Amino acid sequence: MPTPFERACEVIPGGVNSPVRAFRGVGGTPIFFESGSGAEILDVEGGRYIDYVGSWGPLIVGHAHPRVVAAVQDQAAKGTSFGAPCELETALASRVCARVDGCERVRFVSSGTEATMSAIRLARGATGRDELVKIEGCYHGHVDSLLVQAGSGLLTLGIPGSPGVPEPLAKLTHVVPFNDVAAVEALFATRGDRIAGIIVEPIAGNMGVIPPQPGYLAALREITKRHSALLILDEVMTGFRVSPGGAQQLYDVKPDVSCFGKVIGGGLPAAAYAGSAELMEQMAPNGPIYQAGTLSGNPLAMRAGIETLDLLDDAAYATLERRAAQLEHGLAAAASAASIPLTINRVGSMLTAFFYDQPVRDFGGATAADSERYAKFFHGMLKRGIYLAPSAFEAAFVSTAHGEQQIERTIEAAAEVMATL
Ligand code: PMP
C-alpha cells in the first residue's frame, strides 16, 4: 500500500502545495492531518499532537473554534461567493480600520502574496518610481519582485531568488540587512529619488522571530518620508497577533501601507492591504492602479475573519502572552538544565528558539544557528506528540486554545529531548 505522501507525490509536485510542508528542512516525510480541535491535531493514523504551527499563523483561536465553525457553516448554506459586494466585507474592513490606526481603506485579496504584490504596485504607481527596498531574510510571499536574494556586499542589487524571476525585475529590488539603519541610509543617499518604497516585516518571522532593534522602524519611517518613498509594513504574520493593532501599534510606527493575511481570514483564504484614504483611493475603480480578484472578500473568509477578530479581546491577548511566556521560560529552563545554548526570541505569541549561544538580530545570526540540532529536536518532539514547524527558520505560534497543561507537557517533552541532543 502506498502511503498518503507517496500517493500525493504522483499527482502533486513534491507531494505538497507549499514547499516548506515537505519536511526538507528536518528530513523525513510530511504527516498528513485529518482534523484539529483547539490546540491539537490528529493525523491520518490516529496520532495526536499539540500544534505550534497553527496553519503557519492564522489559527490564533485554535483549530475549529466553535464560533468560527458555526459562522462558516451558516454562511456556506447562504452561498459561498457572489462576485458582487456583500456587507460582510464592510464589516471586516470596519474592524480593521477600528483596530489599526491610520487604516482608512482596506482592500481584501485572497493571500498574503497577493497583498504584498498589490502593495508594491500601489507604491510604484503612487510614486512613479520602480525600485524597491527589501530586507534580507524577510519573506513576503512568492511575488517576483520580492523573491530576490542579496548578492555579495552590504548594499546590493537583488539577484533572482528563483529561476523564473526575470533578472531585470530582480535588479529593481535592493536588499539590505535587517536591523541595519546605516545600510538603508547609504542606499537612499544614492538611489533615494528612484525608490518607491521599503517593504519590511516589522517583526521578522520568516528567518525565525527577530524583533526590530529599538529605533529601527522609526528610522525606516523617517528615511522613507524624507525621500517621499512609501513604508510598507508586511503584517501578514504579526497583524492582530502581537497586539490588537499589530506590530505597528506595539512599536508606535505608522506605515503608508499595511499588509495583512493569516489571522485576518481566521483560517480561510483572506488577506488585505490597507492605508490612508488618499493613497488607497488611487486603486481602481477610483484610481488608475489596477488590482482585482474573483474571490476577493469571499463571504466564508469574511465570516471566519470577523469571528476571529471578535474573539481577540484584551483577555485573549493577555492569555496569549501568559501562555507564550510560560513556553519561553520552560524551554529556556530545559535548555539550561541540559547545558544546551538556546537563544529564544519572542514577541507575544510568536516565538523562535534558536540553537545558538549569541543574540539573533539578523539573517546572519539566524543562519548561524544549529539547524541540524533543530532537526533532531523537531523529530524528538514529534515522537512525543508535539508538532513544531518543520524548519529551524520559522516561528512557533501559540493560540488562545493552548492550555497551561498543554504548554507544560510541551516543556516536559522538550526537557526530555534536550537531554538527548
Ligand atoms: N508575508 C509574510 C510576512 C508571511 O509570513 C507570508 C507567509 N508566510 C506571506 C507574506 C505570504 O502569504 P501567503 O502564503 O498567504 O501568500
Tab-separated table of C-alpha atoms and ligand atoms in Angstrom:
chain	number	residue	atom	x	y	z
A	1	MET	CA	0.000	0.000	0.000
A	2	PRO	CA	1.485	3.376	-0.940
A	3	THR	CA	1.494	5.934	1.862
A	4	PRO	CA	-0.614	9.109	1.606
A	5	PHE	CA	2.582	11.007	0.822
A	6	GLU	CA	3.559	8.581	-1.954
A	7	ARG	CA	0.091	8.877	-3.485
A	8	ALA	CA	0.276	12.669	-3.263
A	9	CYS	CA	3.667	12.678	-4.982
A	10	GLU	CA	2.096	11.015	-8.014
A	11	VAL	CA	-0.244	13.939	-8.629
A	12	ILE	CA	1.220	16.957	-6.803
A	13	PRO	CA	4.801	18.234	-7.309
A	14	GLY	CA	6.791	17.090	-4.310
A	15	GLY	CA	3.534	15.886	-2.774
A	16	VAL	CA	2.828	19.330	-1.288
A	17	ASN	CA	1.150	22.582	-2.253
A	18	SER	CA	3.666	24.770	-0.444
A	19	PRO	CA	7.319	23.694	-0.290
A	20	VAL	CA	8.028	24.107	3.441
A	21	ARG	CA	5.418	21.438	4.187
A	22	ALA	CA	7.699	18.842	2.611
A	23	PHE	CA	9.980	18.398	5.693
A	24	ARG	CA	13.109	19.115	3.628
A	25	GLY	CA	14.372	21.316	6.459
A	26	VAL	CA	14.256	18.494	9.002
A	27	GLY	CA	14.309	15.275	6.955
A	28	GLY	CA	11.650	12.577	6.852
A	29	THR	CA	8.261	12.784	5.210
A	30	PRO	CA	5.340	15.065	5.971
A	31	ILE	CA	2.498	13.999	8.200
A	32	PHE	CA	-0.990	14.032	6.728
A	33	PHE	CA	-3.570	15.543	9.043
A	34	GLU	CA	-7.224	14.750	9.228
A	35	SER	CA	-8.695	17.001	11.872
A	36	GLY	CA	-7.940	19.575	14.501
A	37	SER	CA	-9.655	20.830	17.607
A	38	GLY	CA	-8.375	23.594	19.862
A	39	ALA	CA	-4.602	23.282	20.204
A	40	GLU	CA	-4.462	19.680	18.955
A	41	ILE	CA	-4.389	17.969	15.586
A	42	LEU	CA	-4.936	14.351	14.575
A	43	ASP	CA	-3.059	12.637	11.760
A	44	VAL	CA	-4.498	10.058	9.380
A	45	GLU	CA	-3.124	7.223	11.520
A	46	GLY	CA	-4.750	8.499	14.681
A	47	GLY	CA	-1.621	10.190	16.094
A	48	ARG	CA	-2.401	13.222	18.241
A	49	TYR	CA	-0.204	16.297	18.514
A	50	ILE	CA	-0.140	19.638	20.284
A	51	ASP	CA	0.193	22.012	17.350
A	52	TYR	CA	2.527	25.008	17.316
A	53	VAL	CA	2.266	25.624	13.585
A	54	GLY	CA	-1.361	26.757	13.643
A	55	SER	CA	-1.508	26.667	9.851
A	56	TRP	CA	1.546	28.997	9.912
A	57	GLY	CA	-0.234	31.687	11.878
A	58	PRO	CA	-3.933	32.037	11.039
A	59	LEU	CA	-5.271	29.818	13.838
A	60	ILE	CA	-4.843	32.226	16.731
A	61	VAL	CA	-8.039	30.933	18.369
A	62	GLY	CA	-7.118	27.295	17.696
A	63	HIS	CA	-8.478	24.692	15.302
A	64	ALA	CA	-12.204	24.511	14.584
A	65	HIS	CA	-13.229	27.119	17.126
A	66	PRO	CA	-16.987	26.570	17.609
A	67	ARG	CA	-17.842	30.181	16.781
A	68	VAL	CA	-15.755	30.206	13.614
A	69	VAL	CA	-17.185	26.850	12.524
A	70	ALA	CA	-20.771	27.973	13.151
A	71	ALA	CA	-20.275	31.190	11.214
A	72	VAL	CA	-18.722	29.409	8.231
A	73	GLN	CA	-21.426	26.719	8.211
A	74	ASP	CA	-24.132	29.350	8.379
A	75	GLN	CA	-22.570	31.272	5.518
A	76	ALA	CA	-21.977	28.182	3.366
A	77	ALA	CA	-25.700	27.487	3.461
A	78	LYS	CA	-26.393	31.036	2.285
A	79	GLY	CA	-23.899	30.995	-0.561
A	80	THR	CA	-20.131	30.744	-0.779
A	81	SER	CA	-19.386	33.503	-3.273
A	82	PHE	CA	-21.275	36.215	-5.108
A	83	GLY	CA	-18.640	38.021	-7.149
A	84	ALA	CA	-20.507	41.147	-6.080
A	85	PRO	CA	-20.312	43.242	-2.932
A	86	CYS	CA	-21.667	41.895	0.344
A	87	GLU	CA	-21.925	43.638	3.712
A	88	LEU	CA	-19.558	41.164	5.339
A	89	GLU	CA	-16.671	42.852	3.520
A	90	THR	CA	-17.622	46.204	5.037
A	91	ALA	CA	-17.984	44.575	8.444
A	92	LEU	CA	-14.478	43.103	8.410
A	93	ALA	CA	-12.908	46.206	6.829
A	94	SER	CA	-14.506	48.345	9.560
A	95	ARG	CA	-12.958	46.128	12.215
A	96	VAL	CA	-9.531	46.532	10.608
A	97	CYS	CA	-9.919	50.329	10.471
A	98	ALA	CA	-11.059	50.422	14.091
A	99	ARG	CA	-8.067	48.402	15.282
A	100	VAL	CA	-5.276	49.748	13.136
A	101	ASP	CA	-4.614	53.446	13.426
A	102	GLY	CA	-4.098	55.020	10.012
A	103	CYS	CA	-6.012	52.373	8.069
A	104	GLU	CA	-8.888	54.241	6.429
A	105	ARG	CA	-9.435	51.995	3.433
A	106	VAL	CA	-8.960	48.234	3.218
A	107	ARG	CA	-8.842	46.149	0.040
A	108	PHE	CA	-9.299	42.396	0.509
A	109	VAL	CA	-7.415	39.813	-1.513
A	110	SER	CA	-7.014	36.062	-1.026
A	111	SER	CA	-3.402	35.509	0.069
A	112	GLY	CA	-0.524	37.310	1.711
A	113	THR	CA	1.366	37.106	-1.560
A	114	GLU	CA	-1.414	38.994	-3.307
A	115	ALA	CA	-1.458	41.605	-0.535
A	116	THR	CA	2.263	42.399	-0.804
A	117	MET	CA	2.187	42.227	-4.602
A	118	SER	CA	-0.635	44.768	-4.647
A	119	ALA	CA	1.038	46.968	-2.023
A	120	ILE	CA	4.212	47.281	-4.085
A	121	ARG	CA	2.178	48.019	-7.206
A	122	LEU	CA	0.476	50.784	-5.256
A	123	ALA	CA	3.840	52.102	-4.064
A	124	ARG	CA	5.192	52.111	-7.603
A	125	GLY	CA	2.028	53.562	-9.088
A	126	ALA	CA	1.681	56.288	-6.478
A	127	THR	CA	5.328	57.413	-6.582
A	128	GLY	CA	6.026	56.838	-10.270
A	129	ARG	CA	9.239	55.052	-9.218
A	130	ASP	CA	10.291	51.469	-9.950
A	131	GLU	CA	12.883	50.482	-7.367
A	132	LEU	CA	12.135	48.750	-4.084
A	133	VAL	CA	13.982	48.003	-0.888
A	134	LYS	CA	13.557	44.599	0.669
A	135	ILE	CA	15.138	43.361	3.875
A	136	GLU	CA	17.335	40.282	3.855
A	137	GLY	CA	15.617	37.254	5.394
A	138	CYS	CA	12.146	38.801	5.291
A	139	TYR	CA	9.622	36.839	3.238
A	140	HIS	CA	6.639	38.466	1.633
A	141	GLY	CA	5.229	35.628	-0.436
A	142	HIS	CA	6.383	34.442	-3.838
A	143	VAL	CA	5.971	37.766	-5.661
A	144	ASP	CA	8.559	38.106	-8.484
A	145	SER	CA	9.922	41.428	-7.215
A	146	LEU	CA	10.215	40.133	-3.661
A	147	LEU	CA	11.654	36.716	-4.406
A	148	VAL	CA	15.154	38.074	-4.672
A	149	GLN	CA	18.327	37.448	-2.742
A	150	ALA	CA	21.123	39.668	-1.649
A	151	GLY	CA	24.247	39.463	-3.735
A	152	SER	CA	27.615	39.905	-2.100
A	153	GLY	CA	28.346	43.116	-0.232
A	154	LEU	CA	26.239	45.140	2.117
A	155	LEU	CA	24.333	47.236	-0.389
A	156	THR	CA	23.250	45.031	-3.177
A	157	LEU	CA	21.098	44.879	-6.224
A	158	GLY	CA	18.878	41.863	-5.978
A	159	ILE	CA	19.563	38.683	-7.857
A	160	PRO	CA	16.680	36.363	-8.727
A	161	GLY	CA	15.799	34.087	-5.816
A	162	SER	CA	14.288	31.536	-8.179
A	163	PRO	CA	14.529	30.554	-11.817
A	164	GLY	CA	11.597	32.251	-13.499
A	165	VAL	CA	12.153	35.587	-11.790
A	166	PRO	CA	13.488	37.843	-14.582
A	167	GLU	CA	16.858	39.366	-13.758
A	168	PRO	CA	15.869	42.870	-14.928
A	169	LEU	CA	12.980	42.784	-12.452
A	170	ALA	CA	15.094	41.424	-9.590
A	171	LYS	CA	17.587	44.217	-10.229
A	172	LEU	CA	14.936	46.745	-9.281
A	173	THR	CA	14.892	45.289	-5.759
A	174	HIS	CA	17.674	46.303	-3.379
A	175	VAL	CA	18.349	44.003	-0.458
A	176	VAL	CA	19.726	45.285	2.848
A	177	PRO	CA	20.224	43.511	6.195
A	178	PHE	CA	17.528	43.598	8.899
A	179	ASN	CA	18.074	45.995	11.791
A	180	ASP	CA	20.699	47.933	9.813
A	181	VAL	CA	19.752	51.601	9.536
A	182	ALA	CA	23.120	52.663	8.092
A	183	ALA	CA	22.636	50.362	5.083
A	184	VAL	CA	19.267	51.940	4.323
A	185	GLU	CA	20.660	55.459	4.740
A	186	ALA	CA	23.517	54.700	2.365
A	187	LEU	CA	21.180	53.223	-0.218
A	188	PHE	CA	18.801	56.169	-0.137
A	189	ALA	CA	21.718	58.598	-0.328
A	190	THR	CA	22.480	57.326	-3.824
A	191	ARG	CA	19.131	55.943	-5.088
A	192	GLY	CA	16.556	57.781	-2.960
A	193	ASP	CA	14.844	59.522	-5.873
A	194	ARG	CA	14.225	56.201	-7.639
A	195	ILE	CA	12.938	54.161	-4.719
A	196	ALA	CA	9.173	53.646	-4.488
A	197	GLY	CA	9.252	52.147	-1.026
A	198	ILE	CA	10.640	49.829	1.604
A	199	ILE	CA	8.793	46.632	2.451
A	200	VAL	CA	9.621	45.004	5.766
A	201	GLU	CA	8.226	42.555	8.289
A	202	PRO	CA	8.102	44.798	11.372
A	203	ILE	CA	8.950	41.732	13.445
A	204	ALA	CA	10.775	39.314	11.196
A	205	GLY	CA	9.101	35.923	11.338
A	206	ASN	CA	10.430	34.121	8.317
A	207	MET	CA	14.030	33.749	9.452
A	208	GLY	CA	12.732	32.756	12.834
A	209	VAL	CA	11.378	35.503	15.054
A	210	ILE	CA	13.628	38.560	15.175
A	211	PRO	CA	12.266	41.712	16.780
A	212	PRO	CA	13.253	45.115	15.454
A	213	GLN	CA	16.006	46.834	17.422
A	214	PRO	CA	14.847	49.955	19.271
A	215	GLY	CA	14.552	52.812	16.786
A	216	TYR	CA	14.849	50.652	13.657
A	217	LEU	CA	11.277	51.019	12.426
A	218	ALA	CA	11.202	54.708	13.369
A	219	ALA	CA	14.343	55.213	11.276
A	220	LEU	CA	12.768	53.444	8.279
A	221	ARG	CA	9.737	55.702	8.697
A	222	GLU	CA	11.878	58.839	8.806
A	223	ILE	CA	14.095	57.909	5.859
A	224	THR	CA	11.186	56.967	3.596
A	225	LYS	CA	9.330	60.151	4.479
A	226	ARG	CA	12.391	62.277	3.786
A	227	HIS	CA	12.722	60.714	0.329
A	228	SER	CA	8.991	60.674	-0.473
A	229	ALA	CA	9.034	56.883	-0.637
A	230	LEU	CA	6.424	54.654	0.996
A	231	LEU	CA	6.890	52.469	4.044
A	232	ILE	CA	5.077	49.156	3.620
A	233	LEU	CA	4.752	47.069	6.765
A	234	ASP	CA	4.083	43.441	5.978
A	235	GLU	CA	1.951	42.449	8.944
A	236	VAL	CA	0.726	39.234	7.344
A	237	MET	CA	2.171	37.331	10.310
A	238	THR	CA	2.111	39.966	13.043
A	239	GLY	CA	-1.204	41.674	12.268
A	240	PHE	CA	-3.814	41.136	15.018
A	241	ARG	CA	-1.398	38.654	16.617
A	242	VAL	CA	1.123	40.658	18.605
A	243	SER	CA	-1.439	43.271	19.698
A	244	PRO	CA	-4.933	44.380	18.627
A	245	GLY	CA	-3.354	46.779	16.137
A	246	GLY	CA	-0.374	44.625	15.201
A	247	ALA	CA	3.343	45.394	15.367
A	248	GLN	CA	2.766	48.977	14.255
A	249	GLN	CA	0.808	49.581	17.438
A	250	LEU	CA	3.369	47.768	19.575
A	251	TYR	CA	6.276	49.813	18.215
A	252	ASP	CA	4.332	53.006	17.523
A	253	VAL	CA	5.197	53.336	13.843
A	254	LYS	CA	2.795	54.499	11.141
A	255	PRO	CA	3.339	52.941	7.730
A	256	ASP	CA	1.838	54.194	4.478
A	257	VAL	CA	0.582	50.735	3.575
A	258	SER	CA	-0.067	47.717	5.795
A	259	CYS	CA	-0.389	44.154	4.524
A	260	PHE	CA	-2.472	41.641	6.416
A	261	GLY	CA	-3.107	37.918	5.999
A	262	LYS	CA	-3.268	34.796	8.148
A	263	VAL	CA	-5.290	35.898	11.267
A	264	ILE	CA	-7.484	38.244	9.212
A	265	GLY	CA	-9.035	35.238	7.445
A	266	GLY	CA	-9.375	33.082	10.563
A	267	GLY	CA	-8.046	30.023	8.704
A	268	LEU	CA	-9.802	30.712	5.415
A	269	PRO	CA	-8.111	32.370	2.444
A	270	ALA	CA	-8.259	36.109	3.050
A	271	ALA	CA	-5.657	38.848	3.164
A	272	ALA	CA	-5.688	42.604	2.701
A	273	TYR	CA	-3.718	45.733	2.138
A	274	ALA	CA	-4.729	48.994	3.707
A	275	GLY	CA	-3.749	52.611	4.198
A	276	SER	CA	-4.986	56.175	4.129
A	277	ALA	CA	-7.992	57.091	2.011
A	278	GLU	CA	-5.820	59.372	-0.094
A	279	LEU	CA	-3.416	56.586	-1.012
A	280	MET	CA	-5.853	53.688	-1.309
A	281	GLU	CA	-8.288	55.638	-3.479
A	282	GLN	CA	-5.589	55.569	-6.151
A	283	MET	CA	-6.533	51.932	-6.718
A	284	ALA	CA	-9.127	51.012	-9.347
A	285	PRO	CA	-12.004	51.755	-9.711
A	286	ASN	CA	-11.487	55.254	-8.242
A	287	GLY	CA	-7.873	55.497	-9.353
A	288	PRO	CA	-5.754	54.196	-12.208
A	289	ILE	CA	-3.736	51.486	-10.395
A	290	TYR	CA	-5.276	48.126	-11.217
A	291	GLN	CA	-5.856	45.166	-8.921
A	292	ALA	CA	-8.782	42.731	-8.783
A	293	GLY	CA	-9.866	39.249	-7.666
A	294	THR	CA	-12.703	36.805	-8.400
A	295	LEU	CA	-12.833	35.522	-4.819
A	296	SER	CA	-11.634	38.701	-3.080
A	297	GLY	CA	-13.713	39.460	0.011
A	298	ASN	CA	-15.072	35.927	-0.088
A	299	PRO	CA	-18.054	35.631	2.274
A	300	LEU	CA	-16.854	32.452	4.005
A	301	ALA	CA	-13.460	34.004	4.681
A	302	MET	CA	-15.053	37.257	5.832
A	303	ARG	CA	-17.210	35.390	8.352
A	304	ALA	CA	-14.212	33.445	9.690
A	305	GLY	CA	-12.179	36.660	9.921
A	306	ILE	CA	-14.941	38.577	11.692
A	307	GLU	CA	-15.438	35.830	14.293
A	308	THR	CA	-11.702	35.504	14.863
A	309	LEU	CA	-11.148	39.239	15.350
A	310	ASP	CA	-14.177	39.457	17.632
A	311	LEU	CA	-12.723	36.698	19.797
A	312	LEU	CA	-9.484	38.658	20.157
A	313	ASP	CA	-10.340	40.939	23.051
A	314	ASP	CA	-7.955	42.177	25.754
A	315	ALA	CA	-8.404	38.980	27.750
A	316	ALA	CA	-7.394	36.908	24.711
A	317	TYR	CA	-4.170	38.892	24.243
A	318	ALA	CA	-3.426	38.529	27.960
A	319	THR	CA	-3.887	34.751	27.663
A	320	LEU	CA	-1.645	34.582	24.602
A	321	GLU	CA	1.067	36.500	26.431
A	322	ARG	CA	0.833	34.336	29.558
A	323	ARG	CA	0.944	31.034	27.711
A	324	ALA	CA	3.729	32.072	25.379
A	325	ALA	CA	5.783	33.389	28.314
A	326	GLN	CA	5.240	30.056	30.082
A	327	LEU	CA	6.540	28.266	26.993
A	328	GLU	CA	9.507	30.596	26.649
A	329	HIS	CA	10.574	30.209	30.285
A	330	GLY	CA	10.051	26.451	30.242
A	331	LEU	CA	12.144	25.987	27.099
A	332	ALA	CA	14.891	28.202	28.483
A	333	ALA	CA	14.974	26.211	31.727
A	334	ALA	CA	15.025	22.892	29.825
A	335	ALA	CA	17.931	24.055	27.672
A	336	SER	CA	19.839	25.379	30.624
A	337	ALA	CA	19.381	22.088	32.538
A	338	ALA	CA	20.766	20.199	29.524
A	339	SER	CA	23.584	22.762	29.031
A	340	ILE	CA	22.365	23.482	25.520
A	341	PRO	CA	22.853	27.013	24.193
A	342	LEU	CA	19.471	28.398	23.219
A	343	THR	CA	18.511	31.932	22.234
A	344	ILE	CA	14.782	32.485	22.437
A	345	ASN	CA	13.262	35.419	20.584
A	346	ARG	CA	9.642	36.068	21.409
A	347	VAL	CA	7.133	38.806	20.768
A	348	GLY	CA	3.745	37.949	22.244
A	349	SER	CA	2.521	34.629	20.895
A	350	MET	CA	5.223	34.176	18.249
A	351	LEU	CA	8.495	32.637	19.294
A	352	THR	CA	11.632	31.011	17.894
A	353	ALA	CA	14.176	29.047	19.887
A	354	PHE	CA	17.498	29.222	18.049
A	355	PHE	CA	20.105	26.627	18.931
A	356	TYR	CA	22.764	29.309	19.232
A	357	ASP	CA	24.728	30.963	22.016
A	358	GLN	CA	24.546	34.543	20.699
A	359	PRO	CA	21.735	37.050	20.316
A	360	VAL	CA	19.993	36.702	16.929
A	361	ARG	CA	19.360	40.092	15.340
A	362	ASP	CA	19.533	39.451	11.605
A	363	PHE	CA	19.687	36.845	8.841
A	364	GLY	CA	23.374	36.158	9.526
A	365	GLY	CA	22.582	35.329	13.140
A	366	ALA	CA	19.598	33.183	12.226
A	367	THR	CA	21.563	31.106	9.731
A	368	ALA	CA	24.454	30.691	12.176
A	369	ALA	CA	22.138	28.744	14.497
A	370	ASP	CA	22.462	24.948	14.511
A	371	SER	CA	19.742	23.708	12.160
A	372	GLU	CA	20.879	20.071	12.399
A	373	ARG	CA	20.282	20.187	16.125
A	374	TYR	CA	16.878	21.718	15.416
A	375	ALA	CA	16.064	18.813	13.082
A	376	LYS	CA	16.847	16.336	15.884
A	377	PHE	CA	14.814	18.409	18.314
A	378	PHE	CA	11.904	18.547	15.863
A	379	HIS	CA	11.807	14.753	15.434
A	380	GLY	CA	12.190	14.128	19.167
A	381	MET	CA	9.269	16.431	19.853
A	382	LEU	CA	7.200	14.872	17.083
A	383	LYS	CA	7.672	11.424	18.666
A	384	ARG	CA	6.349	12.898	21.906
A	385	GLY	CA	3.247	14.354	20.247
A	386	ILE	CA	4.403	17.931	19.753
A	387	TYR	CA	4.122	19.353	16.242
A	388	LEU	CA	6.612	22.158	15.584
A	389	ALA	CA	7.402	23.875	12.304
A	390	PRO	CA	9.407	21.538	10.054
A	391	SER	CA	12.149	24.149	9.647
A	392	ALA	CA	14.502	25.952	12.006
A	393	PHE	CA	13.693	29.316	10.444
A	394	GLU	CA	10.083	29.611	11.478
A	395	ALA	CA	8.008	30.933	14.319
A	396	ALA	CA	6.135	28.761	16.774
A	397	PHE	CA	2.620	30.103	17.257
A	398	VAL	CA	0.691	29.889	20.491
A	399	SER	CA	-3.105	30.170	20.295
A	400	THR	CA	-5.745	31.065	22.864
A	401	ALA	CA	-6.665	27.362	22.799
A	402	HIS	CA	-3.290	26.270	24.217
A	403	GLY	CA	-3.946	25.435	27.864
A	404	GLU	CA	-1.461	25.666	30.693
A	405	GLN	CA	-1.224	21.878	30.875
A	406	GLN	CA	-0.551	21.522	27.169
A	407	ILE	CA	2.276	24.021	27.454
A	408	GLU	CA	3.580	22.116	30.480
A	409	ARG	CA	3.519	18.834	28.536
A	410	THR	CA	5.405	20.583	25.743
A	411	ILE	CA	8.074	21.773	28.180
A	412	GLU	CA	8.421	18.281	29.688
A	413	ALA	CA	8.860	16.822	26.216
A	414	ALA	CA	11.438	19.492	25.384
A	415	ALA	CA	13.397	18.703	28.554
A	416	GLU	CA	13.455	15.000	27.618
A	417	VAL	CA	14.541	15.701	24.051
A	418	MET	CA	17.177	18.253	25.006
A	419	ALA	CA	18.767	15.711	27.317
A	420	THR	CA	19.383	13.559	24.208
A	421	LEU	CA	20.803	16.246	21.913
B	1	PMP	N1	4.219	37.942	4.268
B	1	PMP	C1	4.587	37.295	5.382
B	1	PMP	C2	5.237	38.070	6.493
B	1	PMP	C3	4.383	35.923	5.504
B	1	PMP	O1	4.771	35.296	6.616
B	1	PMP	C4	3.775	35.227	4.439
B	1	PMP	C5	3.512	33.744	4.504
B	1	PMP	N2	4.228	33.013	5.383
B	1	PMP	C6	3.399	35.949	3.302
B	1	PMP	C7	3.620	37.306	3.257
B	1	PMP	C8	2.737	35.271	2.154
B	1	PMP	O2	1.458	34.896	2.480
B	1	PMP	P1	0.712	33.727	1.666
B	1	PMP	O3	1.463	32.474	1.970
B	1	PMP	O4	-0.675	33.758	2.197
B	1	PMP	O5	0.774	34.095	0.224
